[in-house]
Short mmCIF file of C-alpha atoms in Angstrom, two decimals:
data_model
loop_
_atom_site.label_atom_id
_atom_site.label_comp_id
_atom_site.label_asym_id
_atom_site.label_seq_id
_atom_site.Cartn_x
_atom_site.Cartn_y
_atom_site.Cartn_z
CA MET A 1304 -21.59 -13.09 -2.16
CA THR A 1305 -18.66 -11.02 -3.38
CA LEU A 1306 -16.78 -7.85 -2.67
CA THR A 1307 -15.50 -6.82 -6.08
CA MET A 1308 -12.97 -4.35 -7.42
CA TYR A 1309 -13.68 -3.44 -11.04
CA VAL A 1310 -10.72 -2.20 -13.08
CA ASP A 1311 -10.63 -0.30 -16.36
CA GLY A 1312 -7.62 -2.25 -17.63
CA GLY A 1313 -6.73 0.11 -20.48
CA ARG A 1314 -6.77 3.19 -18.30
CA TRP A 1315 -4.98 1.42 -15.45
CA ARG A 1316 -2.09 0.32 -17.65
CA ALA A 1317 -1.90 3.67 -19.44
CA HIS A 1318 -1.25 5.28 -16.06
CA GLN A 1319 1.51 2.76 -15.38
CA ARG A 1320 3.21 3.48 -18.70
CA GLY A 1321 3.02 7.20 -18.03
CA LEU A 1322 4.71 6.75 -14.65
CA LEU A 1323 7.44 4.60 -16.19
CA ALA A 1324 8.21 7.46 -18.57
CA GLU A 1325 8.25 9.92 -15.65
CA PHE A 1326 10.59 7.77 -13.54
CA PRO A 1327 13.26 6.09 -15.70
CA GLY A 1328 14.44 2.88 -14.04
CA LEU A 1329 11.30 2.64 -11.90
CA VAL A 1330 11.14 -0.47 -9.69
CA PRO A 1331 7.54 -1.69 -9.18
CA VAL A 1332 6.60 -2.69 -5.63
CA ALA A 1333 4.21 -5.55 -4.76
CA LYS A 1334 3.77 -6.28 -1.07
CA GLY A 1335 1.26 -6.82 1.73
CA ASN A 1336 -2.19 -7.38 0.26
CA GLY A 1337 -0.97 -6.38 -3.19
CA TYR A 1338 -2.70 -2.98 -2.96
CA GLY A 1339 -6.03 -4.79 -3.22
CA PHE A 1340 -5.08 -6.59 -6.44
CA GLY A 1341 -3.06 -9.40 -4.87
CA ASN A 1342 0.70 -9.75 -5.13
CA ARG A 1343 0.77 -12.44 -7.78
CA ARG A 1344 -1.36 -10.38 -10.12
CA LEU A 1345 0.95 -7.39 -9.62
CA ALA A 1346 3.98 -9.60 -10.23
CA GLU A 1347 2.48 -10.58 -13.57
CA GLU A 1348 1.70 -6.93 -14.36
CA ALA A 1349 5.28 -5.92 -13.53
CA ALA A 1350 6.51 -8.57 -15.95
CA ARG A 1351 4.10 -7.21 -18.56
CA LEU A 1352 5.67 -3.76 -18.06
CA GLY A 1353 9.04 -5.26 -18.87
CA SER A 1354 10.60 -4.48 -15.51
CA PRO A 1355 13.72 -6.55 -14.79
CA LEU A 1356 13.32 -6.05 -11.03
CA LEU A 1357 10.34 -6.29 -8.66
CA ALA A 1358 10.47 -5.08 -5.05
CA VAL A 1359 8.57 -7.17 -2.50
CA GLY A 1360 8.00 -6.69 1.21
CA THR A 1361 9.38 -9.86 2.77
CA ALA A 1362 11.38 -12.98 1.99
CA ASP A 1363 8.18 -15.03 2.24
CA GLU A 1364 6.56 -12.79 -0.39
CA ALA A 1365 9.59 -13.27 -2.65
CA ALA A 1366 9.22 -17.04 -2.35
CA ALA A 1367 5.50 -16.85 -3.11
CA MET A 1368 6.01 -14.71 -6.22
CA ALA A 1369 9.15 -16.28 -7.64
CA ASP A 1370 7.24 -18.29 -10.25
CA ALA A 1371 4.98 -15.35 -11.20
CA PHE A 1372 7.82 -12.94 -11.99
CA PRO A 1373 10.75 -14.01 -14.18
CA GLY A 1374 13.16 -11.24 -13.18
CA ASP A 1375 15.02 -10.36 -9.99
CA LEU A 1376 13.29 -9.83 -6.64
CA LEU A 1377 14.37 -7.11 -4.21
CA VAL A 1378 13.30 -7.86 -0.63
CA LEU A 1379 12.62 -4.53 1.11
CA THR A 1380 12.51 -5.74 4.72
CA PRO A 1381 16.11 -5.78 5.95
CA TYR A 1382 17.77 -9.12 6.60
CA ARG A 1383 18.24 -9.90 10.30
CA VAL A 1384 20.74 -12.30 11.80
CA GLY A 1385 18.96 -15.47 12.88
CA GLU A 1386 15.76 -14.90 10.94
CA PRO A 1387 13.93 -18.05 9.74
CA GLU A 1388 15.33 -19.42 6.52
CA VAL A 1389 13.13 -19.20 3.43
CA ASP A 1390 13.63 -21.23 0.27
CA LEU A 1391 14.57 -18.55 -2.27
CA PRO A 1392 16.09 -18.61 -5.76
CA ALA A 1393 19.40 -17.15 -4.56
CA GLU A 1394 20.58 -16.09 -7.99
CA ARG A 1395 17.47 -13.92 -8.48
CA VAL A 1396 17.00 -12.43 -5.01
CA VAL A 1397 18.54 -9.20 -3.71
CA ARG A 1398 18.43 -8.75 0.07
CA THR A 1399 18.20 -5.36 1.76
CA VAL A 1400 20.58 -5.05 4.71
CA ALA A 1401 20.49 -2.25 7.28
CA HIS A 1402 23.08 -3.34 9.89
CA ALA A 1403 26.77 -4.17 9.65
CA GLU A 1404 26.43 -7.40 11.64
CA ALA A 1405 23.80 -8.64 9.18
CA LEU A 1406 26.13 -7.96 6.26
CA ALA A 1407 28.88 -9.95 7.96
CA ALA A 1408 26.55 -12.89 8.61
CA LEU A 1409 25.34 -13.34 5.04
CA PRO A 1410 26.80 -16.13 2.88
CA ALA A 1411 29.43 -15.25 0.32
CA CYS A 1412 28.19 -13.85 -2.99
CA THR A 1413 24.77 -12.88 -1.62
CA ARG A 1414 23.34 -10.01 -3.64
CA VAL A 1415 22.62 -7.06 -1.35
CA VAL A 1416 21.38 -3.47 -1.29
CA VAL A 1417 22.51 -1.49 1.76
CA GLU A 1418 19.82 0.65 3.41
CA CYS A 1419 21.01 4.03 4.71
CA MET A 1420 19.65 5.80 7.77
CA THR A 1421 17.67 8.84 6.57
CA GLY A 1422 15.49 11.40 8.32
CA MET A 1423 12.91 8.61 8.66
CA ARG A 1424 15.00 7.20 11.55
CA ARG A 1425 13.55 3.77 10.88
CA HIS A 1426 16.52 1.58 10.12
CA GLY A 1427 19.75 1.78 8.16
CA ILE A 1428 23.49 2.07 8.45
CA SER A 1429 24.92 5.38 9.68
CA LEU A 1430 27.44 7.59 7.92
CA ARG A 1431 30.16 6.46 10.29
CA ASP A 1432 29.47 2.81 9.33
CA LEU A 1433 30.34 3.38 5.67
CA ALA A 1434 34.12 3.20 5.96
CA GLU A 1435 34.12 -0.28 7.51
CA LEU A 1436 31.16 -2.06 5.92
CA PRO A 1437 31.88 -5.82 5.67
CA VAL A 1438 30.86 -6.22 2.03
CA ALA A 1439 33.97 -7.72 0.39
CA HIS A 1440 32.39 -11.20 0.32
CA LEU A 1441 29.06 -9.94 -1.05
CA GLU A 1442 27.65 -8.76 -4.36
CA LEU A 1443 26.92 -5.11 -3.49
CA GLU A 1444 24.29 -3.90 -5.96
CA GLY A 1445 23.60 -0.46 -4.56
CA PHE A 1446 22.38 1.64 -1.68
CA ALA A 1447 18.82 2.57 -0.72
CA LEU A 1448 17.26 5.63 0.91
CA HIS A 1449 13.71 5.60 2.25
CA LEU A 1450 12.75 9.25 2.71
CA PRO A 1451 10.12 11.05 4.83
CA LEU A 1452 6.91 12.11 3.10
CA ASP A 1453 6.73 15.53 4.79
CA ARG A 1454 9.47 18.00 5.68
CA PRO A 1455 8.04 20.62 8.06
CA ASP A 1456 11.56 21.93 8.68
CA GLY A 1457 11.85 22.98 5.03
CA SER A 1458 14.88 20.77 4.34
CA ASP A 1459 15.61 19.66 0.79
CA PRO A 1460 15.40 15.88 0.19
CA VAL A 1461 17.79 16.24 -2.73
CA ASP A 1462 20.44 17.57 -0.38
CA GLU A 1463 19.95 14.58 1.93
CA VAL A 1464 20.36 12.07 -0.91
CA ALA A 1465 23.27 13.94 -2.45
CA GLY A 1466 25.05 13.97 0.89
CA TRP A 1467 24.80 10.19 1.05
CA VAL A 1468 26.04 9.77 -2.54
CA ARG A 1469 29.11 11.87 -1.75
CA ALA A 1470 29.73 9.94 1.47
CA ILE A 1471 29.43 6.57 -0.29
CA GLY A 1472 31.98 7.63 -2.90
CA ALA A 1473 34.33 9.08 -0.27
CA ALA A 1474 34.24 5.73 1.57
CA GLY A 1475 35.49 4.01 -1.58
CA LEU A 1476 32.21 2.21 -2.15
CA PRO A 1477 30.39 1.99 -5.48
CA ASP A 1478 27.82 4.76 -5.94
CA ARG A 1479 26.62 3.51 -9.32
CA THR A 1480 23.05 2.72 -8.18
CA VAL A 1481 20.89 4.32 -5.50
CA TYR A 1482 17.34 3.16 -4.84
CA LEU A 1483 14.89 5.81 -3.65
CA SER A 1484 11.47 5.87 -2.01
CA HIS A 1485 9.20 8.94 -1.80
CA LEU A 1486 11.05 11.37 -4.03
CA ALA A 1487 9.26 13.44 -6.69
CA ALA A 1488 10.27 13.06 -10.34
CA LYS A 1489 11.56 16.64 -10.49
CA ASP A 1490 13.83 15.92 -7.52
CA VAL A 1491 15.12 12.72 -9.10
CA LEU A 1492 15.99 14.80 -12.16
CA ARG A 1493 17.86 17.30 -9.99
CA LEU A 1494 19.85 14.46 -8.46
CA ALA A 1495 20.71 13.07 -11.88
CA GLU A 1496 22.04 16.48 -12.90
CA ARG A 1497 24.22 16.66 -9.76
CA HIS A 1498 25.45 13.08 -10.01
CA PRO A 1499 25.38 12.03 -13.67
CA ASP A 1500 27.38 8.85 -12.99
CA THR A 1501 24.81 7.51 -10.50
CA GLU A 1502 21.60 5.75 -11.54
CA PHE A 1503 18.69 6.72 -9.28
CA ARG A 1504 15.92 4.13 -9.30
CA SER A 1505 12.59 4.96 -7.66
CA ARG A 1506 10.72 2.16 -5.90
CA ILE A 1507 7.01 2.87 -6.35
CA GLY A 1508 3.93 0.91 -5.32
CA THR A 1509 0.92 3.00 -4.28
CA ARG A 1510 1.25 5.60 -7.02
CA LEU A 1511 1.95 2.97 -9.68
CA TRP A 1512 -1.00 0.69 -8.94
CA LEU A 1513 -3.49 3.10 -7.34
CA GLY A 1514 -2.48 6.47 -8.79
CA ASP A 1515 -5.44 6.75 -11.19
CA VAL A 1516 -8.38 6.42 -8.82
CA GLN A 1517 -10.88 6.68 -11.68
CA ALA A 1518 -9.56 3.43 -13.16
CA MET A 1519 -10.96 1.46 -10.20
CA SER A 1520 -14.28 1.08 -8.45
CA SER A 1521 -15.38 -1.09 -5.54
CA ARG A 1522 -18.78 -2.79 -5.32
CA ALA A 1523 -20.54 -4.99 -2.76
CA THR A 1524 -23.35 -7.44 -3.47
CA VAL A 1525 -26.70 -7.00 -1.70
CA LEU A 1526 -27.49 -10.33 -0.05
CA ASP A 1527 -30.73 -9.58 1.81
CA VAL A 1528 -33.19 -6.70 2.22
CA THR A 1529 -35.46 -6.67 5.29
CA PRO A 1530 -38.12 -4.01 6.06
CA ILE A 1531 -38.01 -2.67 9.61
CA GLY A 1532 -40.21 -0.25 11.51
CA ARG A 1533 -39.18 2.47 13.90
CA GLY A 1534 -38.39 1.04 17.33
CA GLU A 1535 -38.16 -2.57 16.16
CA ARG A 1536 -35.11 -4.40 17.44
CA TYR A 1537 -32.47 -6.11 15.32
CA GLY A 1538 -28.95 -7.52 15.28
CA TYR A 1539 -26.64 -9.09 17.83
CA ARG A 1540 -27.15 -6.30 20.34
CA GLN A 1541 -30.86 -5.81 19.63
CA HIS A 1542 -30.68 -2.08 19.00
CA LYS A 1543 -33.86 -0.22 18.03
CA ALA A 1544 -34.34 1.09 14.51
CA PRO A 1545 -34.24 4.92 14.55
CA SER A 1546 -37.01 5.16 11.94
CA ASP A 1547 -38.86 3.16 9.33
CA GLY A 1548 -36.54 1.76 6.67
CA HIS A 1549 -34.72 -1.36 5.57
CA LEU A 1550 -31.82 -3.43 6.82
CA LEU A 1551 -29.41 -4.30 4.02
CA VAL A 1552 -27.10 -7.28 4.37
CA VAL A 1553 -24.18 -6.72 2.01
CA SER A 1554 -20.91 -8.47 1.23
CA GLY A 1555 -17.83 -7.18 3.00
CA GLY A 1556 -16.89 -7.62 6.64
CA THR A 1557 -13.91 -7.58 8.95
CA ALA A 1558 -12.26 -10.43 7.01
CA HIS A 1559 -12.20 -8.11 4.01
CA GLY A 1560 -10.94 -5.16 6.07
CA VAL A 1561 -14.29 -3.35 5.98
CA GLY A 1562 -14.80 -1.23 9.07
CA LEU A 1563 -11.15 -1.54 10.09
CA GLU A 1564 -9.14 1.67 10.01
CA ALA A 1565 -5.43 2.35 10.33
CA PRO A 1566 -4.28 5.33 12.40
CA LYS A 1567 -3.98 8.55 10.41
CA TYR A 1568 -1.88 11.64 10.94
CA VAL A 1569 -4.28 14.56 11.46
CA ASN A 1570 -3.14 18.10 10.74
CA GLY A 1571 -5.30 21.23 10.88
CA ILE A 1572 -8.37 22.42 12.76
CA LEU A 1573 -11.02 21.12 10.34
CA PRO A 1574 -9.74 17.50 10.17
CA ARG A 1575 -9.46 17.46 13.97
CA ALA A 1576 -13.02 18.78 14.32
CA LYS A 1577 -14.29 16.07 11.96
CA GLY A 1578 -12.44 13.44 13.95
CA LEU A 1579 -14.01 14.64 17.18
CA ALA A 1580 -17.45 14.61 15.57
CA ARG A 1581 -16.98 11.03 14.35
CA ALA A 1582 -15.77 9.96 17.79
CA GLY A 1583 -18.81 11.59 19.40
CA LEU A 1584 -21.21 9.81 17.07
CA ALA A 1585 -19.43 6.50 17.69
CA THR A 1586 -20.14 6.80 21.43
CA MET A 1587 -23.83 6.90 20.44
CA ASN A 1588 -23.40 3.78 18.27
CA ARG A 1589 -23.66 5.87 15.10
CA THR A 1590 -20.96 5.04 12.56
CA LEU A 1591 -21.00 5.90 8.88
CA SER A 1592 -20.18 2.98 6.61
CA PRO A 1593 -18.13 3.13 3.40
CA TYR A 1594 -21.20 1.92 1.44
CA SER A 1595 -23.42 4.18 -0.66
CA TRP A 1596 -26.77 3.71 -2.39
CA GLN A 1597 -28.34 6.24 -4.78
CA GLY A 1598 -25.57 8.69 -3.91
CA LYS A 1599 -26.22 8.56 -0.16
CA GLN A 1600 -23.62 7.22 2.29
CA LEU A 1601 -25.28 4.72 4.62
CA TRP A 1602 -24.86 4.09 8.35
CA PHE A 1603 -23.77 0.78 9.80
CA ALA A 1604 -26.76 -0.76 11.57
CA GLU A 1605 -24.21 -2.47 13.83
CA PRO A 1606 -20.48 -3.23 13.64
CA PRO A 1607 -19.46 -5.31 10.59
CA HIS A 1608 -19.61 -9.10 10.91
CA MET A 1609 -16.86 -11.41 9.69
CA GLN A 1610 -17.90 -11.50 6.02
CA VAL A 1611 -20.94 -9.24 5.76
CA SER A 1612 -22.12 -5.86 6.99
CA ILE A 1613 -25.62 -4.77 7.98
CA LEU A 1614 -26.61 -1.27 6.91
CA PHE A 1615 -29.61 0.91 7.72
CA LEU A 1616 -31.42 2.36 4.72
CA PRO A 1617 -33.81 5.24 5.56
CA GLY A 1618 -37.42 4.80 4.53
CA GLU A 1619 -37.38 7.64 2.01
CA LEU A 1620 -34.94 5.71 -0.21
CA LYS A 1621 -36.10 2.93 -2.52
CA PRO A 1622 -34.27 -0.22 -1.44
CA PRO A 1623 -32.02 -2.19 -3.79
CA ALA A 1624 -32.91 -5.69 -4.86
CA VAL A 1625 -31.02 -8.76 -3.79
CA GLY A 1626 -28.11 -9.13 -6.22
CA ASP A 1627 -27.72 -5.40 -6.82
CA GLU A 1628 -24.35 -3.83 -6.06
CA LEU A 1629 -23.60 -0.93 -3.72
CA SER A 1630 -20.59 1.28 -4.27
CA LEU A 1631 -18.14 1.61 -1.42
CA ALA A 1632 -15.05 3.67 -0.70
CA VAL A 1633 -12.32 1.61 0.94
CA ARG A 1634 -8.59 1.87 1.43
CA HIS A 1635 -7.08 -0.56 -1.07
CA THR A 1636 -4.00 -1.29 1.03
CA THR A 1637 -6.17 -2.71 3.85
CA THR A 1638 -8.93 -4.37 1.82
CA HIS A 1639 -9.06 -7.98 0.64
CA PHE A 1640 -11.43 -8.24 -2.31
CA ASP A 1641 -13.14 -11.52 -3.21
CA ARG A 1642 -12.42 -10.85 -6.85
CA VAL A 1643 -10.81 -8.33 -9.20
CA VAL A 1644 -12.66 -7.94 -12.49
CA GLU A 1645 -11.05 -6.20 -15.46
CA ARG A 1646 -13.35 -4.57 -17.94
#
């Protein structure tokens, strides 16, 4: 009874090595659900890559991975005054800080990276904060800029980063290291040409671990196959079968993230039309599942259960046998697999 991600290990790691060559100084990121792999596995993979630094999402994640990664741990979530204390290996942990009062509150000699306010408008110190940052008692290891993915105004992200580098230097602060998120390799190269004395280190997670989609495949085990005739009732809500066919009980439910969907930014007429069509079908209790059999995407027979889903297989398709596996297309950052199998 397993939801499995199969991984072509050789291809997966070849992609990682290629990205390391493209982004010198790359900082791997392991956070959340570990991009479907699990954070501890990614911590071990980052160590295998020889990275001296691993970025994690929270202080709790740093504590959980400290024994799986021998290098330093950069906590991406900014430190907040009064947050619960977590037992961390202080000499190996670098805290991100986005507010002056948080910098002032940290114990002496804490290693910190200062987050700058970019066009993201999420969090970070402002340009006017630079001149009076209370960092004399801290180990300041660099500054960080988390950049927008899209720029509909046509602005140049390199100009935004370069402006911050100049401002940091003008404030008398060290501009030796700047950590970046969401900047293309060609733009990092442009920055390096403009500021040869600054090391620009890209923090990358999704593209590092999930960038080669052909290296991974997801499969669900068929647990039961039940024939059903048109009009026969089934499930919690006792809906009627739309035609003759089979009900397939397969591994993967809400506990795995199956059937759960994060909001998406929709742009363009066609994506909006598709969204409206899906919403219309949903009002009729018709929802496509992420599962496929014999190349055909199947419908949910009813909403996913906690650990399994029930699918409707039309009568014209030969049903799978119990123990067979169905392919499924899921978002790795929201899916919890029962196992990850390298082959």
